[in-house]
Tab-separated table of C-alpha atoms (C1' of nucleotides) in Angstrom:
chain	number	residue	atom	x	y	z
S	12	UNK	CA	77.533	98.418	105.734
S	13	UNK	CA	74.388	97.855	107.261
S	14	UNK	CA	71.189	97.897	104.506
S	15	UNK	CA	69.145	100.931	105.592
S	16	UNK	CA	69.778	102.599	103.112
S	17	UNK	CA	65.931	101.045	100.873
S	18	UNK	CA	64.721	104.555	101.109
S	19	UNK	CA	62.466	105.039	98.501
S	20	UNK	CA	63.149	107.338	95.852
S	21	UNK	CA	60.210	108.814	93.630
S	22	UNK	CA	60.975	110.380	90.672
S	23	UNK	CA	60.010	113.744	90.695
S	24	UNK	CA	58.362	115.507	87.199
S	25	UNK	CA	60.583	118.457	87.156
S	26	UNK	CA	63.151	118.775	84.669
S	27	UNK	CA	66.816	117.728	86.166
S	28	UNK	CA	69.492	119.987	86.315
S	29	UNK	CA	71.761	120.498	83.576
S	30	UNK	CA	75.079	118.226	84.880
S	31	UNK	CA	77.496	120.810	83.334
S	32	UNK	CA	75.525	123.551	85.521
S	33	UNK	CA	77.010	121.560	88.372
S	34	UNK	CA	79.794	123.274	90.065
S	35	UNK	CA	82.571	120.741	89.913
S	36	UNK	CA	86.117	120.538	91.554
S	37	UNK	CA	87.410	118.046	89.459
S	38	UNK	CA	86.741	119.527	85.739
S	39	UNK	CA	90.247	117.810	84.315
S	40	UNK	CA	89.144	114.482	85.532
S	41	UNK	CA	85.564	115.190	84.641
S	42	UNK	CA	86.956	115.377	81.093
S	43	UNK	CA	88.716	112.490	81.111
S	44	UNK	CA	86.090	110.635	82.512
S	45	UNK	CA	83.760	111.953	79.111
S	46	UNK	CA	86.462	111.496	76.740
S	47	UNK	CA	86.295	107.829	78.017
S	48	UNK	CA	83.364	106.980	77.424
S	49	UNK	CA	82.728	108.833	74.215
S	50	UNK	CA	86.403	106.885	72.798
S	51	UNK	CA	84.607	103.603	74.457
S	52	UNK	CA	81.268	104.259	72.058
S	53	UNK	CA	79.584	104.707	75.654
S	54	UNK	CA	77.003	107.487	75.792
S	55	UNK	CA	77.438	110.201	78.108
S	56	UNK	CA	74.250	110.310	80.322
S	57	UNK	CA	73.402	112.450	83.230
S	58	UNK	CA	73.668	109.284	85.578
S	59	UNK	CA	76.887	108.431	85.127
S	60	UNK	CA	77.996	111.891	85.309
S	61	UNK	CA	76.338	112.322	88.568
S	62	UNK	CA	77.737	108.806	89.675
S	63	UNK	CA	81.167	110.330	88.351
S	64	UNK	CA	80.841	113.802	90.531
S	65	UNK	CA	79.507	112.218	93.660
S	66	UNK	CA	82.725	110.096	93.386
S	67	UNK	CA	85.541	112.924	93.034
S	68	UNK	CA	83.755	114.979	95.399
S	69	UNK	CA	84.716	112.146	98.164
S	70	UNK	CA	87.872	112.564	100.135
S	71	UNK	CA	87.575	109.244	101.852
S	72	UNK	CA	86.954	105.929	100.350
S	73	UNK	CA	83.419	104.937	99.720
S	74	UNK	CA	81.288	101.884	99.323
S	75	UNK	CA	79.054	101.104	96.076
S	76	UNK	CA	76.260	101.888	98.469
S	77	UNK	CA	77.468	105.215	99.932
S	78	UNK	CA	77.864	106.261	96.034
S	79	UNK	CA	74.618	105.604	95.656
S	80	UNK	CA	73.511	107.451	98.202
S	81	UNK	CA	75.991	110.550	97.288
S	82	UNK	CA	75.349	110.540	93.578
S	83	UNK	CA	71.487	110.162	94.396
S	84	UNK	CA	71.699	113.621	95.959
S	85	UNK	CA	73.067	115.042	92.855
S	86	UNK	CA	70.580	113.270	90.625
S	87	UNK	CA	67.851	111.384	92.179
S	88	UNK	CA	66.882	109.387	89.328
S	89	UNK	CA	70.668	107.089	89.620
S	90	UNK	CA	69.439	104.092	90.535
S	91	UNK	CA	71.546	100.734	92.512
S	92	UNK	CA	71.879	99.094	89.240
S	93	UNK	CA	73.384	102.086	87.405
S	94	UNK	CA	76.172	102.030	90.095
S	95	UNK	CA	77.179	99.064	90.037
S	96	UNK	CA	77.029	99.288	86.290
S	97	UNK	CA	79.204	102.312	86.277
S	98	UNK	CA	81.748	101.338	88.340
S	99	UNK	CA	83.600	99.259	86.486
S	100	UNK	CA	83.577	101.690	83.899
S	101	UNK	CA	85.413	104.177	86.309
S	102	UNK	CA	87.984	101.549	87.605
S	103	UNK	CA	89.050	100.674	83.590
S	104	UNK	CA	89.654	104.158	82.972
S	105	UNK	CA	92.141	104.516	85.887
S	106	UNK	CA	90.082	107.751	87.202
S	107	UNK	CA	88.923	105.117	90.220
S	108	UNK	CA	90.569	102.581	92.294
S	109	UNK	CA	89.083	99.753	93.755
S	110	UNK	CA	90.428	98.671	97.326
S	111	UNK	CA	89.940	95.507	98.950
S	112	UNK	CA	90.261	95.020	102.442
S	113	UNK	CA	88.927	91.834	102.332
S	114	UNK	CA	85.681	92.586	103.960
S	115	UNK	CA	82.971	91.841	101.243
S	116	UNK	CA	82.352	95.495	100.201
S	117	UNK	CA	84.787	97.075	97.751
S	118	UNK	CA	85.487	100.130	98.110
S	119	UNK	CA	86.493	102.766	95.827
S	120	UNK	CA	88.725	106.371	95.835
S	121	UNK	CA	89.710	108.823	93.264
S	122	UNK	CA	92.736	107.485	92.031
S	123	UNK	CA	95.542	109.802	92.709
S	124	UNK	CA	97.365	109.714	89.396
S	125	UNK	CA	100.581	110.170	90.467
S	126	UNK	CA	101.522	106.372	92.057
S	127	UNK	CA	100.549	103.553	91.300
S	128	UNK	CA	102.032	101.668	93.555
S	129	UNK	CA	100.353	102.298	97.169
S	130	UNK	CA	99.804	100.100	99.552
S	131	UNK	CA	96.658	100.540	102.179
S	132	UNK	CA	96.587	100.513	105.372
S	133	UNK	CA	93.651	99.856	107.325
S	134	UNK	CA	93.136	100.840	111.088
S	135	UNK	CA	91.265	98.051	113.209
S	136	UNK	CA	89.556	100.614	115.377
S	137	UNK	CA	88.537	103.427	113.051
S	138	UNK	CA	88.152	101.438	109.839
S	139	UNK	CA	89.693	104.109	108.154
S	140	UNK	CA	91.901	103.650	105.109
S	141	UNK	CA	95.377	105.091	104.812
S	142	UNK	CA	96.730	105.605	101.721
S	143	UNK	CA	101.333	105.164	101.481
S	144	UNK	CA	103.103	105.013	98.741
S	145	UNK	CA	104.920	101.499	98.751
S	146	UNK	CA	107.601	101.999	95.525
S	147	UNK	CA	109.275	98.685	96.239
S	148	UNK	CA	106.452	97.103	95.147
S	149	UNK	CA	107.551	98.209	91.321
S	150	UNK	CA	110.842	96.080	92.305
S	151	UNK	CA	109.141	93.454	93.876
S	152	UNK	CA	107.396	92.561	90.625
S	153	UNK	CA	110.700	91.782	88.914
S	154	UNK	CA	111.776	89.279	91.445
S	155	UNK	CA	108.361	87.512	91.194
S	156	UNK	CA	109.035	87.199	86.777
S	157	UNK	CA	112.572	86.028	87.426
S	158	UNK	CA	111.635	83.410	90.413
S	159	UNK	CA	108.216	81.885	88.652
S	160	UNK	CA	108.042	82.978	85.042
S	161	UNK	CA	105.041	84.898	85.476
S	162	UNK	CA	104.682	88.735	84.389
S	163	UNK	CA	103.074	91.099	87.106
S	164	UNK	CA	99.673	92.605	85.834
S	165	UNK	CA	99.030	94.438	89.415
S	166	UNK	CA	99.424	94.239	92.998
S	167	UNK	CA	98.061	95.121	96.519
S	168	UNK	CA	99.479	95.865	99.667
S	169	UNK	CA	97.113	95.809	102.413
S	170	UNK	CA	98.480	96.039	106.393
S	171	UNK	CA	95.840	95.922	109.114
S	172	UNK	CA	96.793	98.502	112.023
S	173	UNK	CA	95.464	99.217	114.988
S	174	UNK	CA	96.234	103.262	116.036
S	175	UNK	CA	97.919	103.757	119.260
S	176	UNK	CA	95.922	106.603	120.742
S	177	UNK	CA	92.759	105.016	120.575
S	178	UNK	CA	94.257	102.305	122.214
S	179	UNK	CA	94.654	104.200	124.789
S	180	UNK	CA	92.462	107.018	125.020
S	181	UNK	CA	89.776	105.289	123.308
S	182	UNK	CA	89.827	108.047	121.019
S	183	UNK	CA	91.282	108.207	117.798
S	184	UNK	CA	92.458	111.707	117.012
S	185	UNK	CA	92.589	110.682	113.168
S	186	UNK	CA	88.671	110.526	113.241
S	187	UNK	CA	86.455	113.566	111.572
X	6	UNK	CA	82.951	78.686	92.543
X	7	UNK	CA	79.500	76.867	91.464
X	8	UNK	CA	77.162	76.314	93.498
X	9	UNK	CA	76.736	72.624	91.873
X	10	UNK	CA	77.560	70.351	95.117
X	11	UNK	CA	74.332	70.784	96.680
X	12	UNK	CA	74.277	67.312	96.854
X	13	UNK	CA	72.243	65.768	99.463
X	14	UNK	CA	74.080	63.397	102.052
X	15	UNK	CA	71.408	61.431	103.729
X	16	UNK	CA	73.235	60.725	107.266
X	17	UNK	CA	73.979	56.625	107.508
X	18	UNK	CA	73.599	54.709	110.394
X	19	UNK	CA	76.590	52.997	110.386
X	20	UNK	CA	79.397	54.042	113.490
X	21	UNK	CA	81.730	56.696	112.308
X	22	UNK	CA	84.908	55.715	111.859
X	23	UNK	CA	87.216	56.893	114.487
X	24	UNK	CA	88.992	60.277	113.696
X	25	UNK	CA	91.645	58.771	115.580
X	26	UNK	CA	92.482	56.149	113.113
X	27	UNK	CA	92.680	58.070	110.249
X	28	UNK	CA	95.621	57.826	107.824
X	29	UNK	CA	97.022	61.097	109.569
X	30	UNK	CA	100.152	62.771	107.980
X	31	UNK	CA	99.822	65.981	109.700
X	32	UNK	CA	100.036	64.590	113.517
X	33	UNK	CA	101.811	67.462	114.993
X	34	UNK	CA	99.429	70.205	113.888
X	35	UNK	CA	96.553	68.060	114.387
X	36	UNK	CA	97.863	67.863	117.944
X	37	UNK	CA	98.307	71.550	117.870
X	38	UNK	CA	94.422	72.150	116.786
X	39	UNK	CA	93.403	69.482	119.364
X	40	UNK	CA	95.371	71.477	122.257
X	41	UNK	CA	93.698	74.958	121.153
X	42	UNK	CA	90.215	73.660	121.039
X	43	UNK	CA	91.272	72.191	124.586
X	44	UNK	CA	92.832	75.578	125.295
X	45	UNK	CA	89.761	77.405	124.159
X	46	UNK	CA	86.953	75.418	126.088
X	47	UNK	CA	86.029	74.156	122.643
X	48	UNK	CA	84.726	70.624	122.241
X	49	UNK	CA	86.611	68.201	120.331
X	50	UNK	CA	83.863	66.497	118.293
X	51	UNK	CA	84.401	64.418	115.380
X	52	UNK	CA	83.205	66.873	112.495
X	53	UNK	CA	85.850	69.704	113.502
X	54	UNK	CA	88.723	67.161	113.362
X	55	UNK	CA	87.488	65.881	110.115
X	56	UNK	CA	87.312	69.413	108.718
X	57	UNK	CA	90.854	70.110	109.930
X	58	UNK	CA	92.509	66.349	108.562
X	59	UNK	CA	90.575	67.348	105.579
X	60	UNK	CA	92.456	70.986	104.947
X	61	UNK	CA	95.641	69.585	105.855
X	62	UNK	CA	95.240	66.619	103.012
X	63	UNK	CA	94.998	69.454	100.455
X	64	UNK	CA	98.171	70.963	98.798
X	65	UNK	CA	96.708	73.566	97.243
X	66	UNK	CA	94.684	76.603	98.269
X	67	UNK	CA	90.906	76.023	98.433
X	68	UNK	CA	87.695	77.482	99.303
X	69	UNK	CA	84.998	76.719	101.986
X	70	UNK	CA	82.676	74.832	99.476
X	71	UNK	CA	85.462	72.853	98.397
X	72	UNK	CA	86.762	72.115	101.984
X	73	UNK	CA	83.002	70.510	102.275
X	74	UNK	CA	83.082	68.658	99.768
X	75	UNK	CA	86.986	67.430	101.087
X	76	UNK	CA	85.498	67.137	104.793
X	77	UNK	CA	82.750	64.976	103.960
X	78	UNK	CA	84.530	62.104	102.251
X	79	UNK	CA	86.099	61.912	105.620
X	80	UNK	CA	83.088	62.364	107.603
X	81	UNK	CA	79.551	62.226	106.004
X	82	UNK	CA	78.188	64.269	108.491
X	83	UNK	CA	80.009	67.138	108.254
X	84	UNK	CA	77.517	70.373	107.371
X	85	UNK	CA	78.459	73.383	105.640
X	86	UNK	CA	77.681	75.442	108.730
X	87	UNK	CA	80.170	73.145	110.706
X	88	UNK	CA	82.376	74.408	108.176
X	89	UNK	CA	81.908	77.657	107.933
X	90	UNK	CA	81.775	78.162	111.994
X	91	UNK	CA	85.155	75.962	111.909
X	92	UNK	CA	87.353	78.277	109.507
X	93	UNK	CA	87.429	81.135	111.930
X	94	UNK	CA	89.089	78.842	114.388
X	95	UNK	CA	91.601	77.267	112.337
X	96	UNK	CA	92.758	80.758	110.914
X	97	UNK	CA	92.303	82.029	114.814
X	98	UNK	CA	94.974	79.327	115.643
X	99	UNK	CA	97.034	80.311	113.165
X	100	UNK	CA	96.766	76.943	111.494
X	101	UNK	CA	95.027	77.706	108.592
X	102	UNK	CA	95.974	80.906	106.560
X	103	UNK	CA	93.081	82.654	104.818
X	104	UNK	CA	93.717	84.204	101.414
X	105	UNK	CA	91.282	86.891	99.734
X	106	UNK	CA	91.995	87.511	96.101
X	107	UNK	CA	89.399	89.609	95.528
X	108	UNK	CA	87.585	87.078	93.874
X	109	UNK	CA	84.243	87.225	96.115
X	110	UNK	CA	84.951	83.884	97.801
X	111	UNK	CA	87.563	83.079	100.152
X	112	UNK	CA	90.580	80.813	99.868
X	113	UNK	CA	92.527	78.808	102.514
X	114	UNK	CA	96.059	77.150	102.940
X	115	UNK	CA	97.736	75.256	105.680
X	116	UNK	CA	99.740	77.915	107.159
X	117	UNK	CA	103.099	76.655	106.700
X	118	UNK	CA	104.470	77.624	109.907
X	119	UNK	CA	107.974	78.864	108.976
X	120	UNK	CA	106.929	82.143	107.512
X	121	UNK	CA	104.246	84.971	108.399
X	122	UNK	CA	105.314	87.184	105.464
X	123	UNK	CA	104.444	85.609	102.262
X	124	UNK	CA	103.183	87.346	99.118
X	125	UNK	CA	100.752	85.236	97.094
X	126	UNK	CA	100.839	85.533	93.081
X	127	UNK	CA	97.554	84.837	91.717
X	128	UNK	CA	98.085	83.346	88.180
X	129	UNK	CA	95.222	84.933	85.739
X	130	UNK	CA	95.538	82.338	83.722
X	131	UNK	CA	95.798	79.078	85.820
X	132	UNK	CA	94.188	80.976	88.649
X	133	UNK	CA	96.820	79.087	90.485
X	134	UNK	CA	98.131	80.397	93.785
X	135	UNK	CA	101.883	80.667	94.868
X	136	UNK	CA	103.125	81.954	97.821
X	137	UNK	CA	106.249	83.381	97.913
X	138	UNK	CA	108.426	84.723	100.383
X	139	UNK	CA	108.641	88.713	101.116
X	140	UNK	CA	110.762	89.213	104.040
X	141	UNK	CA	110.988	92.944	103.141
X	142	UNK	CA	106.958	93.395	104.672
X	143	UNK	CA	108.642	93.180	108.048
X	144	UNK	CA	110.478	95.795	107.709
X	145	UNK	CA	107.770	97.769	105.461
X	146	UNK	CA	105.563	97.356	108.832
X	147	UNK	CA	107.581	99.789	111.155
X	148	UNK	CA	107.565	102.063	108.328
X	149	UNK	CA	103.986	102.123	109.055
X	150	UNK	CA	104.311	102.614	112.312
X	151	UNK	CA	106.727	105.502	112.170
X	152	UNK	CA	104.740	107.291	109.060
X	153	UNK	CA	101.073	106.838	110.361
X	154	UNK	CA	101.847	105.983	114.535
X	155	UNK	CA	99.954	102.915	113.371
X	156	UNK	CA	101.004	99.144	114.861
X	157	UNK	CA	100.650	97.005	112.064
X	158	UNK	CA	98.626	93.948	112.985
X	159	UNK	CA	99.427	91.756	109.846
X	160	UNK	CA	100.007	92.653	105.817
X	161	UNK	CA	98.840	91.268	103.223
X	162	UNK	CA	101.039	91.508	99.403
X	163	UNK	CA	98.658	90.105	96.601
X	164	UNK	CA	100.659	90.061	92.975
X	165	UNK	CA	98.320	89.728	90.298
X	166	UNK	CA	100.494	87.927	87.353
X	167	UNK	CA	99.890	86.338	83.468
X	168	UNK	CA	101.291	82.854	82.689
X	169	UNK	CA	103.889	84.095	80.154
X	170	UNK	CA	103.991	80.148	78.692
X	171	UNK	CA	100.508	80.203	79.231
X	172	UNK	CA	99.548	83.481	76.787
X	173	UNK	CA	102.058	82.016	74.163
X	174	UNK	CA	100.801	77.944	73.907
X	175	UNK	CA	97.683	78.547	75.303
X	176	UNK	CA	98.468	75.851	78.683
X	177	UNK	CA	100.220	76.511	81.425
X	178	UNK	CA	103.016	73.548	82.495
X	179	UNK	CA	102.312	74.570	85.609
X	180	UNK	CA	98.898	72.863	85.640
X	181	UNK	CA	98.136	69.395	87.385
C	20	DC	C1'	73.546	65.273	132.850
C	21	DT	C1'	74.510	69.834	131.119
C	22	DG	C1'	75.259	72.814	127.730
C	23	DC	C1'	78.089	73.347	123.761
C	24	DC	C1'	77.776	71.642	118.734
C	25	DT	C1'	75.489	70.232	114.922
C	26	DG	C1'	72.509	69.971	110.615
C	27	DC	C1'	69.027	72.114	108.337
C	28	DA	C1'	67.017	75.750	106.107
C	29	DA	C1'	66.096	80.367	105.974
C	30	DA	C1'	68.080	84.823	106.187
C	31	DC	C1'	71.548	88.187	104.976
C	32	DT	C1'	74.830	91.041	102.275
C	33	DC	C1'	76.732	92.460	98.278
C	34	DT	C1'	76.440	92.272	93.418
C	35	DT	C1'	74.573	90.981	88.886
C	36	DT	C1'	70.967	90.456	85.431
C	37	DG	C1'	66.373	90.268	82.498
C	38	DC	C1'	63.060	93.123	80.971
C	39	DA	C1'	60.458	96.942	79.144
C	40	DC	C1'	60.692	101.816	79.052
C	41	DG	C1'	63.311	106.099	78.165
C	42	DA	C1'	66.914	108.973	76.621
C	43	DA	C1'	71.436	110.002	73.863
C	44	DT	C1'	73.171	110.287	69.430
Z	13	DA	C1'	64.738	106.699	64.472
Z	14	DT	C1'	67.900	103.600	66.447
Z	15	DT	C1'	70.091	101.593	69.915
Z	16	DC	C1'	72.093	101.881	74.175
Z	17	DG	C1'	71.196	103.000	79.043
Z	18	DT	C1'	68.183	102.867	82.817
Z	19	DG	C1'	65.197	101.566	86.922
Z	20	DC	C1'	63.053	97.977	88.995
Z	21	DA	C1'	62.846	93.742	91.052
Z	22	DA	C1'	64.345	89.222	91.182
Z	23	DA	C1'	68.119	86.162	91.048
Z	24	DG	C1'	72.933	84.698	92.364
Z	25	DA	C1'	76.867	83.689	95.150
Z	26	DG	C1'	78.999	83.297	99.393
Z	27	DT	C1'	78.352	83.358	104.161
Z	28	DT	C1'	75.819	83.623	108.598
Z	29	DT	C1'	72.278	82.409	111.920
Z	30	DG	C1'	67.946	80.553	114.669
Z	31	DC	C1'	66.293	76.498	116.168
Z	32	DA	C1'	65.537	71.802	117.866
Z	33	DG	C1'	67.881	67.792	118.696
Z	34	DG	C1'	72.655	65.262	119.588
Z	35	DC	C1'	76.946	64.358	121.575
Z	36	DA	C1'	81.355	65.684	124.325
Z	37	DG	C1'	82.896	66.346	128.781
DNA sequence: CTGCCTGCAAACTCTTTGCACGAAT
DNA sequence: ATTCGTGCAAAGAGTTTGCAGGCAG
């Protein structure tokens, strides 16, 4: 959010470590992710797998910034540009969604696989994201063909929330 | 979406002409925004109500810049900033409705009163803007509540859709 | 008169892009 | 050896803000 985040970088001499060395959690999506780019005639490059890992290691949705900042500490030579470079590339192959809250940032989450069709929900007081499954939405889509001749390419659900408890307490228990 | 209209407008001498005798077809909810400023401690001044008869000429969605443009064939001495510190209280008094497509920039509507819960359909092919009606988000709210002991505050349903007339003729009848 | 509002321009935030070097195939 | 990918820094786009002067109440 805020822009403190200029720290300097230097490339260091010493050889990087070998990506595949890297223990990962997420070795199916991993693949996926390298099948992708290889059927896409991208190049598979230590960056983007470190941009790739520092994404699926996340459990809570993260900024362009913060991926920088996580993917930087598994390869310090990813750069701001790369990022933003490689996110799209993540999105289009479904391994990433982007979420819009409507804030200015984007932010981004391992997409589950399962559902498509979630809707977020976004707390007022911890800015945390929530994420439901809405399966109406799949019907909803129908009605909007039928009433306006249009066919449904996606959809979002946002709701703004504000949690109870920390309305009270001034804590919210959801936090950490 | 340009940043073309950096036109300058040299202020003119000449008196304003009096917001109050402008061709107004929106009296009651230009009463309504005069009463909140009053409400609010706000001043009435001359630019604001200019900015306001100048959303509620517009029948489609539109976007700060354009709203400038609009404001200051009304009022040649409206300012972007004017704008831009007006918005937040026209969507504050529920006048205005702001919509977020995702699209980096901001679009606004004359809230049409009647309904809160309205889905908007964002052609990708016009990039047109209908809102439709989604009665069904009221009740999707206290599923919320129940599931996450979250109050929603307000939702938000965004439908992403292709112009099926459009992608077959190449132009979309639903154009001007 | 008082102090909120305004226009201007600069600043800010997030994202994209041009360029020359470097690495993947 | 090619050619694509990369880091850097600057540019863009949309929005916000500090300041000195202007107008509403």
């Amino acid at each position: 959010m805020a822009n403190l985040n200029a720290r300097r970088h230097e490339r260091i001499d010493t050889p990087r470590g070998e990506p595949d060395s890297r223990p990962v959690s997420n070795a199916a999506a991993r693949d996926k992710f390298r099948q992708y780019l290889i059927k896409k005639g991208l190049r598979v490059t230590n960056q983007r797998l470190a941009i790739f890992d520092a994404a699926f290691e996340r459990k809570e949705h993260f900024t362009a910034e913060q991926l920088l900042d996580y993917a930087r500490a598994l390869d310090d030579s990813v750069s701001r540009a790369t990022v933003y470079r490689t996110l799209p590339i993540m999105t289009e192959s479904a391994l990433l969604r982007e979420v819009d809250i409507g804030t200015g940032e984007k932010f981004y989450h391992p997409a589950t696989g399962e559902s498509t069709q979630v809707a977020q929900v976004v707390c007022v007081d911890c800015d945390k994201i929530f994420e439901i499954s809405a399966p109406f939405m799949e019907w909803y889509g129908s009605t909007v063909s039928s009433k306006l001749g249009l066919t449904p390419v996606s959809q979002r659900l946002q709701v703004s929330a504000q949690c109870d408890a920390f309305r009270r307490t001034g804590n919210c228990p959801r936090r950490g």
